[in-house]
Amino acid sequence: MGLSRLAALHGVATSYSPSPDVTVSVPDDTVIAVLAALGVDAGTPADVRKCLAAAESRSRLLPPTVVVWAGEPLPPALAGLPPGSTVTVEPEPSGAPGHPVARPPAPLSMRARAASPAAPVASGEPAPEAVPAPEAAPAPGAAPAWWIPPPHGVHRIHVRTPDNRRATATLVAAPPRVPQPPEGTHGFLVQLYSLLSARSWGMGDLGDLADLAVWAGRSVGSGFVQVNPLHAAVPGKPTDPSPYRPSSRRFPDPVHLHVESIPEYGHVRDRAALDDLRQDAAALSEAVLNKGALIDRDAVWELKRQALELVVQVPLTPGRRADYCDFLAEQGQALEDHALWCALAEVHGPDWHTWPEALRDPRSPGTARARSELLDRVDFHCRLAWLTATQLAAAQRAAEDAGMGVGIVHDLAVGVHPAGADTWSQQEAFAHGMSVGAPPDAFNARGQDWGLPPWRPDVLAATGYAAYRGLLRGLLAHAGALRIDHVMGLFRLWWVPEGRPPTDGTYVAYDAEAMLAVLVLEAHRAGTAVVGEDLGTVAPGVREALARRGVLGTSVLWFERDWEGDGRPLAPEKWRRDCLATATTHDLPSTAARLTGDHVTLRHRLGLLTRSLEEELTADLTDTAEWLALLARLRMLPEGDGDEEAAVRAVHRFLLRTPARMTGVWLPDTVGDRRPQNLPGTWDQYPNWRLPIADPEGHPVTLEEITASPRLHALMEVLRPRKPRTAPPGERRP
């Protein structure tokens, strides 16, 4: 009983429900291990009693982070302050990101009145000081009369009660919702590495992304292009190819650079060396496109690294130098730490746990000496981060200039590699010895362990969510929208103790109100929409909370059934409005593979089926037939059965019939690709994250061939916005 109470005080679940009618108890040793990762010793009953007594005796006047939403009631922590308390809000300092203030903002001082809004100020108390006008006044009656709403931002709040108790906390003042994308916009979903143009160096790059965006915006009226996470990977041979297990989520990977677009490239003196590298890069692309080779990220990076070593030797022009210096100042300590980790990894290997002990602490004297000794390499990696950021910005500008209403949709992975730059530079923020995953469910009885150390919710709150804010700010700087992988992680994550199976994990809760407030604030500042990947098991209330804040969900056709009714495919008008609707994702079969059953035979070949091939094919055929029958009844398949391309078009006609705000087209679907980019449950059995986009026969196709594909253009005729016909002179329109 004591352990359960202690766990509840720290947001650690002692049971969970994989289905509505089933409750599973979490093993005590799991709960004890998770509490230990949160700095709570519960190893013995005496330890539990001691920690429980200490936790229950603590009485905080304010939690570490307080959230206020514009126009909404104050949280209990503020609304319940003793009458006569002094409340002072210290606004963000001048120059804080998203807070352009020309002079130091004045503190917002006020006095908490009694519970009734009409109660007078305590006798003898001065009136509140004059304050700057807030960005938006709250709705009438939404907050007590004494409350002066601060501007949107991350402030410090100080409270002193009449009995002289004091508290200071971070105050997140957020707008009520994130910006919304244009209604009825469509766009492409693509794994950038898989999109090779004729000029690529063996994998798709930011030049290819910009080119795709310009073509899609101008030629087929698309409103966005969504890409996989472009986070910095952990170096090494072989590099983990998954974009969802990066070294750092804060900074992008320079492997995505289009080297020839860097202004200094044209001024490199050693042209012969560059020519040799370009020839090697052409050979890499040739092998992928025409010789059956897989995308080799390590080989691509080796060539680009050598080219970039030559490029950075070219002096920057005064204007470029000023831009670079501004970037360094804006990124500050976070960039310096990231670049130093990259430099140290070149010397000591990519796993910082194996480095000399003095270097395992980013703030140690030994690390400070290494920083000085590796100054040139640190600057090299800072320069690469800047160059990558400039090309990300250029891609978004190109998308906007092409008429896209959203532009580039970036992807935020759910976590980072345990040996990477983020876990080294922010060690106190991570729960070491823990891994994020998923509990057992109807689709995976063994659960999942993703090998990603989770953030500690207590440290996030104590630091005002600084790491989370910096992460979002960096990603949103050059985005038209942000997709958040496993968005349920804003509410809770499944923690698995190291060395134990995923079945022995448990849920740990996060302050969803604070996580959402920071997300909404940063998206508001950047003017970007947010899409949450909320597929699979979702706790009650999560989708409603996300929708309230304007975060779109993700709806995939094959999963949209009337699960609370007859289980049949969900009619288009019954789909939710606030979502990105798609036919598939990077973790699922392409639409052609789904329609033909190829995905079942692939999983059979790899030994992944839990039933016989005949049973799986029968079930899959039944599922597909139900959808095709619905499409036929809705007259979306005039060509009839047996026409695969027509069926793919019909699927997208259906998506357009739903009220979804955004419709996504998986780019490989436009050319009939059969192969999934990632096959969950496999590691070396399948070439995950290393396949170029291909035609139905599996032959890779370039960006130029994709955009010229008759199959693509026939599909895009379904999605292309219809412009009203202009009446000829003298003709009156009806």
XYZ file of C-alpha atoms in Angstrom:
734
model
C 0.000 0.000 0.000
C 2.790 2.386 0.907
C 4.625 1.674 -2.354
C 1.474 2.377 -4.364
C 0.959 5.708 -2.603
C 4.577 6.690 -3.125
C 4.388 5.704 -6.798
C 1.198 7.722 -7.266
C 2.852 10.822 -5.787
C 5.552 10.563 -8.489
C 3.261 9.690 -11.408
C 4.328 6.034 -11.592
C 1.519 3.592 -12.426
C 1.172 0.374 -10.444
C -1.331 -1.101 -12.912
C -2.513 -0.516 -16.478
C -5.345 -1.581 -18.770
C -4.364 -2.987 -22.190
C -8.087 -3.203 -22.973
C -11.210 -1.769 -21.290
C -12.048 -4.983 -19.434
C -8.520 -5.995 -18.395
C -6.279 -4.588 -15.648
C -2.688 -5.760 -15.246
C -0.656 -5.184 -12.081
C 2.886 -3.861 -12.486
C 5.577 -5.895 -10.670
C 6.829 -4.230 -7.490
C 10.439 -4.458 -8.613
C 9.530 -2.483 -11.743
C 7.936 0.243 -9.647
C 10.979 0.336 -7.357
C 13.371 0.573 -10.322
C 11.384 3.384 -11.937
C 11.210 5.322 -8.674
C 14.983 4.927 -8.332
C 15.417 6.459 -11.796
C 13.419 9.425 -10.467
C 15.739 9.769 -7.491
C 13.383 8.079 -5.018
C 14.757 5.202 -2.915
C 12.022 2.628 -2.363
C 14.237 -0.438 -2.014
C 12.931 -1.511 1.400
C 9.694 -0.964 3.324
C 11.591 1.378 5.647
C 12.809 3.396 2.639
C 9.256 3.588 1.339
C 7.944 4.873 4.672
C 10.742 7.446 4.896
C 10.242 8.766 1.338
C 6.474 8.751 1.718
C 6.630 10.736 4.947
C 8.997 13.234 3.372
C 6.849 13.602 0.263
C 3.607 14.030 2.170
C 5.133 16.520 4.604
C 6.265 18.830 1.858
C 3.751 21.566 1.195
C 4.563 23.636 -1.865
C 2.885 26.988 -2.225
C 3.376 26.650 -6.003
C 4.416 23.744 -8.229
C 7.735 24.244 -10.089
C 5.897 25.242 -13.294
C 2.490 26.915 -13.465
C 0.388 27.205 -16.633
C -2.117 29.920 -17.481
C -4.123 29.874 -20.706
C -5.267 33.139 -22.252
C -8.958 33.736 -21.600
C -9.368 30.703 -19.333
C -9.760 30.238 -15.565
C -6.634 30.317 -13.446
C -5.210 26.982 -12.307
C -5.963 25.979 -8.700
C -2.393 26.789 -7.672
C -3.080 30.485 -8.344
C -6.823 30.706 -7.873
C -6.479 29.131 -4.413
C -3.812 31.468 -3.040
C -4.595 32.890 0.412
C -6.375 36.276 0.237
C -3.930 39.127 0.538
C -1.054 37.254 -1.088
C 1.305 39.333 -3.187
C 1.807 37.998 -6.709
C 4.515 39.421 -8.943
C 5.123 38.225 -12.498
C 8.594 38.892 -13.844
C 8.191 38.844 -17.652
C 10.642 37.271 -20.032
C 13.783 39.342 -20.463
C 14.151 41.603 -23.448
C 15.350 39.710 -26.488
C 13.980 36.346 -25.399
C 12.935 34.218 -28.408
C 9.540 35.256 -29.661
C 9.390 38.190 -27.252
C 10.558 41.317 -29.084
C 10.707 43.881 -26.286
C 12.678 47.075 -26.798
C 13.110 47.772 -23.100
C 13.110 45.702 -19.901
C 9.468 44.833 -19.215
C 7.950 46.068 -15.982
C 6.990 43.476 -13.361
C 3.290 42.673 -13.105
C 2.339 43.094 -9.439
C -1.052 42.230 -8.010
C -2.787 41.161 -4.813
C -4.821 37.996 -4.445
C -8.272 38.848 -3.128
C -10.707 36.645 -1.323
C -12.484 33.849 -3.123
C -15.291 36.098 -4.335
C -14.264 38.156 -7.395
C -16.139 41.096 -5.900
C -14.222 41.041 -2.600
C -12.275 44.228 -1.854
C -8.508 44.429 -1.745
C -7.228 43.699 1.758
C -7.306 46.806 3.957
C -4.280 49.018 3.587
C -2.919 47.179 0.559
C -1.721 49.320 -2.347
C -3.351 49.029 -5.741
C -1.550 47.025 -8.430
C 1.183 48.831 -10.299
C 0.692 50.028 -13.851
C 1.639 47.283 -16.285
C 2.072 46.916 -20.042
C -1.092 46.024 -21.899
C -1.515 42.255 -22.214
C -1.648 40.623 -25.646
C -5.179 39.384 -25.084
C -7.582 40.087 -22.260
C -9.262 37.085 -20.673
C -12.918 36.423 -21.270
C -15.229 38.050 -18.692
C -15.280 35.997 -15.514
C -12.484 33.681 -16.734
C -10.086 34.764 -13.997
C -10.318 36.579 -10.658
C -10.554 40.349 -10.879
C -7.172 40.800 -9.248
C -5.351 38.817 -11.923
C -3.475 40.825 -14.567
C -2.837 38.517 -17.549
C 0.815 38.599 -18.604
C 1.825 38.525 -22.260
C 2.316 35.143 -23.889
C 5.670 33.774 -22.810
C 7.686 31.967 -20.163
C 7.961 34.174 -17.094
C 8.897 33.911 -13.411
C 6.161 34.230 -10.829
C 6.835 35.192 -7.196
C 4.283 34.761 -4.418
C 4.351 35.962 -0.817
C 1.479 35.090 1.526
C 0.310 37.227 4.441
C 2.074 34.817 6.827
C 5.310 35.432 4.859
C 5.546 32.122 3.018
C 7.272 32.604 -0.302
C 7.457 30.701 -3.570
C 8.936 31.215 -7.015
C 8.017 29.218 -10.104
C 8.117 29.269 -13.876
C 4.933 30.684 -15.374
C 3.973 29.559 -18.876
C 1.400 31.952 -20.307
C 0.043 30.336 -23.460
C -2.562 31.189 -26.092
C -5.484 28.756 -26.122
C -4.682 26.958 -29.411
C -1.982 26.406 -31.992
C -2.380 27.998 -35.439
C -4.494 25.977 -37.851
C -3.593 24.945 -41.420
C -5.795 25.949 -44.348
C -8.925 23.822 -44.729
C -8.773 21.017 -47.252
C -5.056 21.198 -48.018
C -3.235 18.208 -49.482
C 0.423 17.339 -49.680
C 3.055 14.642 -49.928
C 4.599 12.434 -47.250
C 8.147 11.292 -47.974
C 11.226 9.890 -46.311
C 13.789 12.398 -47.571
C 16.705 9.972 -47.847
C 14.610 7.863 -50.272
C 14.060 10.749 -52.697
C 17.106 10.771 -54.977
C 17.337 13.246 -57.812
C 19.771 12.945 -60.702
C 22.157 15.238 -58.794
C 21.968 13.556 -55.375
C 25.066 12.185 -53.643
C 23.552 8.756 -52.954
C 20.517 9.848 -50.897
C 17.920 12.598 -50.962
C 18.980 15.998 -49.604
C 17.631 19.439 -48.755
C 18.089 20.587 -52.339
C 15.823 17.753 -53.434
C 13.316 18.701 -50.734
C 13.169 22.303 -51.900
C 12.829 21.165 -55.514
C 9.983 18.781 -54.647
C 8.207 21.525 -52.695
C 8.462 24.044 -55.547
C 7.216 21.519 -58.101
C 4.393 20.283 -55.847
C 3.225 23.779 -54.967
C 3.312 25.156 -58.477
C 2.386 22.142 -60.593
C -0.150 20.160 -58.582
C -1.376 22.666 -55.984
C -0.009 20.882 -52.923
C 0.003 22.721 -49.621
C 2.763 20.833 -47.809
C 5.526 18.237 -47.909
C 5.997 16.151 -44.759
C 9.403 14.584 -44.160
C 10.922 12.150 -41.692
C 12.915 13.482 -38.718
C 16.071 15.206 -39.959
C 17.711 15.031 -36.522
C 21.455 14.489 -36.139
C 22.359 10.797 -36.162
C 24.858 8.990 -33.974
C 28.024 8.632 -36.094
C 29.692 5.300 -36.565
C 29.975 2.431 -38.988
C 27.369 1.352 -39.463
C 25.286 4.326 -38.377
C 21.867 3.445 -37.027
C 19.778 4.240 -40.133
C 16.574 4.923 -38.202
C 15.670 8.627 -38.209
C 13.685 7.931 -35.052
C 16.723 7.091 -32.878
C 18.929 10.162 -33.285
C 21.906 11.512 -31.379
C 20.176 14.870 -30.990
C 16.671 16.085 -31.701
C 17.777 19.677 -31.226
C 20.047 19.949 -34.282
C 19.693 18.617 -37.848
C 22.103 16.237 -39.532
C 24.486 17.812 -42.088
C 24.299 14.633 -44.174
C 21.170 16.257 -45.624
C 23.126 19.228 -46.991
C 23.108 19.891 -50.707
C 26.803 20.646 -50.889
C 26.806 22.516 -54.205
C 24.278 25.050 -52.875
C 26.667 26.315 -50.193
C 27.950 29.724 -51.416
C 31.561 28.917 -50.479
C 31.496 25.745 -52.619
C 32.177 27.700 -55.797
C 35.310 29.233 -54.291
C 37.085 26.053 -53.208
C 40.571 26.127 -54.675
C 41.146 22.391 -54.901
C 38.699 21.764 -57.727
C 40.296 18.446 -58.599
C 39.534 17.077 -55.136
C 35.924 18.243 -55.418
C 35.585 16.712 -58.875
C 36.842 13.380 -57.547
C 34.321 13.495 -54.704
C 31.492 14.327 -57.081
C 32.439 11.385 -59.289
C 32.397 9.087 -56.266
C 29.020 10.507 -55.282
C 27.681 9.886 -58.788
C 28.859 6.295 -58.498
C 26.985 5.937 -55.201
C 23.796 7.208 -56.804
C 24.276 4.991 -59.838
C 24.627 1.951 -57.588
C 21.400 2.786 -55.746
C 19.369 3.742 -58.792
C 20.521 1.121 -61.272
C 22.497 -1.632 -59.562
C 20.280 -2.676 -56.676
C 22.425 -1.173 -53.919
C 20.861 0.095 -50.716
C 21.185 3.693 -49.593
C 24.470 3.877 -47.694
C 24.262 6.817 -45.322
C 27.810 6.237 -44.039
C 29.304 6.323 -47.523
C 27.327 9.454 -48.382
C 28.496 11.189 -45.218
C 32.127 10.263 -45.802
C 32.066 11.971 -49.203
C 30.150 14.997 -47.955
C 32.407 15.342 -44.927
C 35.478 15.512 -47.155
C 33.801 18.072 -49.392
C 32.703 20.152 -46.414
C 36.228 20.101 -45.003
C 37.277 21.873 -48.197
C 34.294 24.232 -48.205
C 34.859 25.557 -44.687
C 38.406 26.548 -45.588
C 36.937 29.288 -47.787
C 36.683 32.535 -45.774
C 33.178 33.791 -45.193
C 32.193 37.136 -46.672
C 31.479 39.879 -44.106
C 27.753 39.413 -44.437
C 27.983 35.642 -44.163
C 30.291 35.987 -41.179
C 27.778 38.266 -39.451
C 24.999 35.764 -40.134
C 27.094 32.924 -38.707
C 27.950 34.917 -35.586
C 24.283 35.692 -35.050
C 23.502 31.992 -35.330
C 26.145 31.123 -32.736
C 24.749 33.727 -30.357
C 21.173 32.539 -30.833
C 21.994 28.862 -30.273
C 24.329 29.475 -27.357
C 25.418 26.699 -25.010
C 23.235 24.063 -26.642
C 25.058 24.318 -29.965
C 28.470 24.485 -28.327
C 27.724 21.298 -26.380
C 26.436 19.527 -29.473
C 29.465 20.506 -31.549
C 31.849 19.479 -28.765
C 30.157 16.086 -28.508
C 30.618 15.642 -32.269
C 34.308 16.571 -31.975
C 34.875 14.240 -29.012
C 33.068 11.426 -30.813
C 35.572 11.733 -33.670
C 38.387 11.086 -31.188
C 36.880 8.707 -28.655
C 33.996 7.033 -30.475
C 30.253 7.694 -30.531
C 29.328 6.250 -27.104
C 30.169 8.813 -24.433
C 29.807 6.174 -21.704
C 33.114 4.677 -22.922
C 35.033 7.982 -23.042
C 37.721 8.818 -20.497
C 35.946 9.516 -17.231
C 36.840 13.217 -17.197
C 35.037 13.695 -20.524
C 31.792 12.036 -19.506
C 30.760 15.193 -17.680
C 30.157 18.108 -20.089
C 30.965 20.600 -17.304
C 34.172 19.015 -15.981
C 37.613 20.719 -16.137
C 38.781 17.895 -18.412
C 35.974 18.627 -20.863
C 36.820 22.337 -20.736
C 40.425 21.524 -21.720
C 39.198 19.286 -24.541
C 36.966 22.090 -25.741
C 40.022 24.325 -26.095
C 42.156 21.627 -27.729
C 39.434 20.751 -30.258
C 38.395 24.317 -30.987
C 38.775 23.964 -34.773
C 36.669 20.803 -34.865
C 34.039 22.377 -32.611
C 33.833 25.314 -35.012
C 33.584 22.893 -37.941
C 30.529 21.210 -36.462
C 29.000 24.560 -35.497
C 29.478 25.684 -39.083
C 27.741 22.546 -40.387
C 24.783 23.157 -38.071
C 24.514 26.707 -39.424
C 24.761 25.597 -43.057
C 22.075 22.976 -42.503
C 19.805 25.490 -40.798
C 20.179 27.907 -43.704
C 19.169 25.203 -46.192
C 16.211 24.206 -44.036
C 15.124 27.847 -44.050
C 15.622 28.014 -47.814
C 13.424 24.934 -48.320
C 10.605 26.490 -46.307
C 10.924 29.790 -48.177
C 10.840 27.932 -51.485
C 7.681 26.108 -50.405
C 5.991 29.332 -49.365
C 7.066 31.107 -52.549
C 5.544 28.228 -54.535
C 2.190 28.986 -52.966
C 2.099 26.306 -50.281
C -0.217 27.224 -47.441
C 1.796 25.170 -44.948
C 5.173 24.285 -46.473
C 7.575 21.783 -44.934
C 6.151 19.619 -42.155
C 8.999 18.457 -39.928
C 8.877 15.407 -37.695
C 9.821 15.177 -34.009
C 11.019 11.745 -32.904
C 9.809 10.491 -29.522
C 13.314 10.194 -28.087
C 17.069 10.001 -28.612
C 19.836 7.414 -28.653
C 21.181 6.628 -25.166
C 24.774 7.236 -26.306
C 24.169 10.461 -28.233
C 24.812 14.155 -27.833
C 21.564 15.019 -26.047
C 21.979 12.446 -23.293
C 25.578 13.612 -22.767
C 24.874 17.327 -22.616
C 21.600 17.020 -20.650
C 22.378 14.057 -18.411
C 20.341 15.317 -15.469
C 17.204 15.522 -17.628
C 17.166 11.830 -18.634
C 16.108 8.788 -16.634
C 19.189 6.631 -17.041
C 18.681 2.884 -16.954
C 15.212 3.284 -18.483
C 13.938 2.897 -22.025
C 10.749 4.071 -23.710
C 8.519 1.507 -25.360
C 4.960 0.222 -25.499
C 3.064 -2.246 -23.309
C 1.705 -5.550 -24.568
C -1.472 -5.136 -26.582
C -3.635 -6.943 -29.100
C -1.101 -6.274 -31.878
C 2.078 -7.175 -29.974
C 1.769 -9.509 -27.001
C 5.423 -9.011 -26.065
C 5.312 -5.224 -25.930
C 8.003 -2.999 -27.433
C 11.307 -1.547 -26.261
C 12.489 1.329 -28.453
C 15.863 1.816 -26.761
C 15.223 5.516 -26.038
C 15.892 6.954 -22.567
C 12.959 9.091 -21.368
C 13.035 12.600 -20.039
C 12.505 12.874 -16.277
C 9.228 14.727 -15.721
C 10.423 16.100 -12.372
C 13.536 17.665 -13.910
C 11.555 19.116 -16.807
C 9.180 20.817 -14.386
C 11.980 22.046 -12.097
C 13.813 23.667 -15.017
C 10.730 25.281 -16.529
C 10.832 22.836 -19.445
C 13.904 24.611 -20.801
C 15.216 21.624 -22.782
C 11.791 20.972 -24.289
C 11.331 24.634 -25.180
C 14.727 24.800 -26.873
C 14.011 21.627 -28.812
C 10.691 22.913 -30.121
C 12.087 26.339 -30.930
C 14.854 24.820 -33.044
C 12.498 22.535 -34.968
C 9.835 25.163 -35.546
C 12.239 27.839 -36.752
C 12.108 26.572 -40.348
C 8.848 24.595 -40.377
C 5.390 25.218 -41.728
C 4.052 22.578 -39.347
C 5.364 19.959 -36.955
C 4.395 16.307 -36.694
C 4.971 14.786 -33.253
C 5.662 11.066 -33.269
C 3.790 9.192 -30.507
C 2.122 12.392 -29.317
C 0.674 10.433 -26.380
C 4.136 10.853 -24.863
C 3.122 14.369 -23.840
C 0.840 12.673 -21.323
C 2.605 9.438 -20.353
C 5.319 7.080 -21.537
C 5.902 3.379 -21.004
C 9.198 3.027 -19.121
C 11.080 -0.284 -19.325
C 13.900 -0.896 -16.799
C 17.186 -1.832 -18.437
C 17.666 -5.570 -18.875
C 13.973 -6.408 -18.513
C 11.374 -7.286 -21.151
C 8.837 -4.661 -22.219
C 6.153 -6.635 -20.383
C 7.847 -5.568 -17.129
C 7.476 -1.855 -17.786
C 5.010 0.709 -16.475
C 3.544 4.083 -17.368
C 5.053 7.284 -16.013
C 2.926 10.422 -16.194
C 4.080 13.829 -17.442
C 2.456 17.173 -16.713
C 0.391 17.220 -19.894
C -0.914 20.702 -19.164
C 2.627 22.100 -19.078
C 3.831 20.027 -22.032
C 0.889 21.217 -24.120
C 1.251 24.822 -22.994
C 4.888 24.954 -24.052
C 4.015 23.315 -27.382
C 1.145 25.730 -28.041
C 3.265 28.736 -27.049
C 6.189 27.831 -29.303
C 3.920 26.912 -32.230
C 2.085 30.216 -31.773
C 5.358 32.131 -31.862
C 6.479 30.322 -34.995
C 3.050 30.465 -36.663
C 3.036 26.714 -37.270
C 0.375 24.014 -37.124
C 0.951 20.788 -35.168
C -0.009 17.230 -36.109
C 0.119 14.488 -33.487
C 0.641 10.840 -34.366
C -2.073 9.334 -32.170
C -2.469 5.898 -33.732
C -2.882 2.786 -31.614
C -3.801 2.640 -27.931
C -4.646 6.089 -26.577
C -5.623 6.815 -22.986
C -9.102 8.273 -22.426
C -9.243 12.031 -22.778
C -5.969 12.401 -24.682
C -7.463 13.020 -28.110
C -9.973 15.446 -26.619
C -7.225 17.390 -24.821
C -5.155 17.616 -28.002
C -8.139 18.726 -30.069
C -8.973 21.425 -27.524
C -5.527 22.928 -28.083
C -5.771 22.672 -31.868
C -3.330 19.764 -32.265
C -4.467 17.698 -35.244
C -4.596 13.927 -35.025
C -3.613 11.291 -37.583
C -6.210 9.089 -39.278
C -5.121 6.211 -41.521
C -7.771 4.759 -43.807
C -7.313 1.073 -43.006
C -7.702 1.700 -39.262
C -10.813 3.878 -39.504
C -13.648 1.512 -38.681
C -16.742 1.762 -36.544
C -15.065 -0.001 -33.636
C -17.890 0.831 -31.225
C -20.531 -0.389 -33.665
C -20.477 -3.010 -36.398
C -16.732 -2.758 -37.041
C -17.217 -1.920 -40.709
C -15.255 0.783 -42.570
C -16.132 4.218 -41.270
C -18.143 6.339 -43.682
C -16.254 9.457 -44.811
C -18.634 11.915 -43.151
C -17.996 10.246 -39.778
C -14.264 10.902 -39.801
C -12.963 13.599 -37.495
C -12.263 17.027 -38.926
C -9.129 17.960 -37.006
C -6.726 15.458 -38.484
C -4.249 14.609 -41.204
C -5.929 11.839 -43.212
C -3.720 9.405 -45.109
C -3.868 5.998 -46.751
C -0.636 4.806 -45.134
C 2.535 5.794 -43.257
C 6.223 4.912 -43.318
C 5.580 2.013 -40.879
C 2.765 0.510 -42.949
C 2.450 -1.156 -46.362
C 2.074 1.096 -49.370
C -1.433 1.316 -50.765
C -0.518 -0.858 -53.757
C 0.949 -3.513 -51.460
C -2.183 -3.399 -49.305
C -4.498 -3.764 -52.290
C -2.527 -6.656 -53.802
C -1.708 -8.486 -50.552
C 2.022 -8.183 -51.240
C 2.621 -7.034 -47.671
C 1.324 -10.362 -46.334
C 3.627 -12.434 -48.516
C 6.555 -10.206 -47.497
C 5.882 -10.784 -43.809
C 5.455 -14.499 -44.466
C 8.819 -14.623 -46.216
C 10.422 -13.013 -43.177
C 8.694 -15.292 -40.677
C 6.634 -12.541 -39.074
C 3.155 -14.048 -39.385
C 1.376 -15.398 -36.316
C -1.051 -17.447 -38.418
C -0.699 -19.524 -41.557
C -0.169 -17.723 -44.844
C -3.588 -18.867 -46.054
C -5.329 -17.506 -42.946
C -3.513 -14.181 -43.157
C -4.249 -13.766 -46.859
C -7.913 -14.587 -46.322
C -8.241 -12.052 -43.503
C -6.396 -9.416 -45.524
C -8.525 -10.049 -48.615
C -11.687 -9.714 -46.534
C -10.502 -6.420 -45.058
C -9.564 -4.990 -48.446
C -12.781 -6.223 -50.062
C -14.873 -4.375 -47.476
C -13.130 -1.112 -48.296
C -13.386 -1.639 -52.047
C -17.078 -2.406 -51.688
C -17.603 0.858 -49.799
C -15.683 2.767 -52.473
C -17.867 1.177 -55.140
C -21.097 2.017 -53.270
C -19.931 5.626 -53.017
C -19.256 5.623 -56.787
C -15.595 6.398 -56.258
C -14.409 3.415 -58.298
C -16.029 3.819 -61.706
C -13.368 1.647 -63.340
C -14.576 -1.429 -61.415
C -12.561 -4.213 -59.816
C -9.139 -5.334 -60.953
C -7.559 -1.966 -61.705
C -4.912 -1.286 -59.062
C -4.156 2.281 -60.131
C -7.851 3.106 -60.185
C -8.244 1.661 -56.694
C -5.425 3.862 -55.397
C -7.158 6.890 -56.907
C -10.452 5.792 -55.337
C -8.820 5.587 -51.906
C -7.722 9.198 -52.240
C -11.135 10.281 -53.518
C -12.472 8.832 -50.296
C -9.930 10.748 -48.177
C -10.995 13.971 -49.885
C -14.633 13.213 -49.046
C -13.827 13.222 -45.317
C -13.856 16.503 -43.365
C -10.134 16.176 -42.573
C -8.252 19.480 -42.601
C -5.208 17.900 -44.273
C -4.855 14.998 -46.704
C -1.486 13.331 -47.076
C -0.331 11.337 -50.097
C 2.479 8.850 -49.483
C 4.865 9.772 -52.314
C 5.782 6.126 -53.113
C 2.048 5.523 -53.704
C 2.165 7.879 -56.662
C 4.417 5.477 -58.587
C 3.091 2.150 -57.276
C 5.962 1.281 -54.914
C 5.309 -2.051 -53.170
C 8.003 -1.900 -50.481
C 7.548 -0.413 -47.002
C 10.263 1.955 -45.840
C 10.216 0.368 -42.400
C 8.938 -3.037 -41.363
C 8.354 -3.039 -37.591
C 9.598 -6.157 -35.869
C 12.659 -6.497 -38.101
C 16.245 -5.382 -37.736
C 18.680 -6.993 -40.180
C 16.038 -9.165 -41.878
C 14.778 -6.191 -43.901
C 16.547 -3.055 -45.217
C 14.631 -0.568 -43.070
C 15.263 3.129 -43.800
C 17.603 2.311 -46.733
C 15.317 1.940 -49.750
C 14.904 4.461 -52.568
C 11.420 5.099 -53.914
C 10.718 2.508 -56.611
C 8.166 1.585 -59.284
C 5.882 -1.498 -59.044
C 8.686 -3.750 -60.273
C 11.043 -2.468 -57.574
C 13.223 -0.391 -59.877
C 14.270 2.874 -58.206
C 12.946 6.099 -59.691
C 14.442 9.563 -59.415
C 12.706 12.769 -58.380
C 12.656 13.783 -62.034
C 10.990 10.489 -63.028
C 8.472 10.707 -60.192
C 7.313 14.193 -61.150
C 6.957 13.114 -64.791
C 5.082 9.898 -63.956
C 1.726 9.515 -65.753
C 0.543 7.439 -62.788
C 1.319 10.317 -60.422
C -0.419 12.890 -62.589
C -3.520 10.719 -62.917
C -3.644 10.478 -59.122
C -3.057 14.183 -58.630
C -5.974 14.994 -60.926
C -8.080 13.596 -58.099
C -6.548 15.987 -55.564
C -5.787 19.039 -57.677
C -7.795 22.079 -56.519
C -10.473 22.961 -59.025
C -10.378 26.579 -60.150
C -13.713 28.158 -61.105
C -14.157 28.467 -64.831
C -13.767 32.003 -66.140
C -16.582 32.979 -68.478
C -15.517 34.244 -71.940
C -16.207 37.919 -72.748
C -19.903 38.504 -73.273
C -20.934 35.259 -71.559
C -22.819 35.512 -68.299
C -22.127 32.903 -65.706
C -25.217 31.236 -64.229
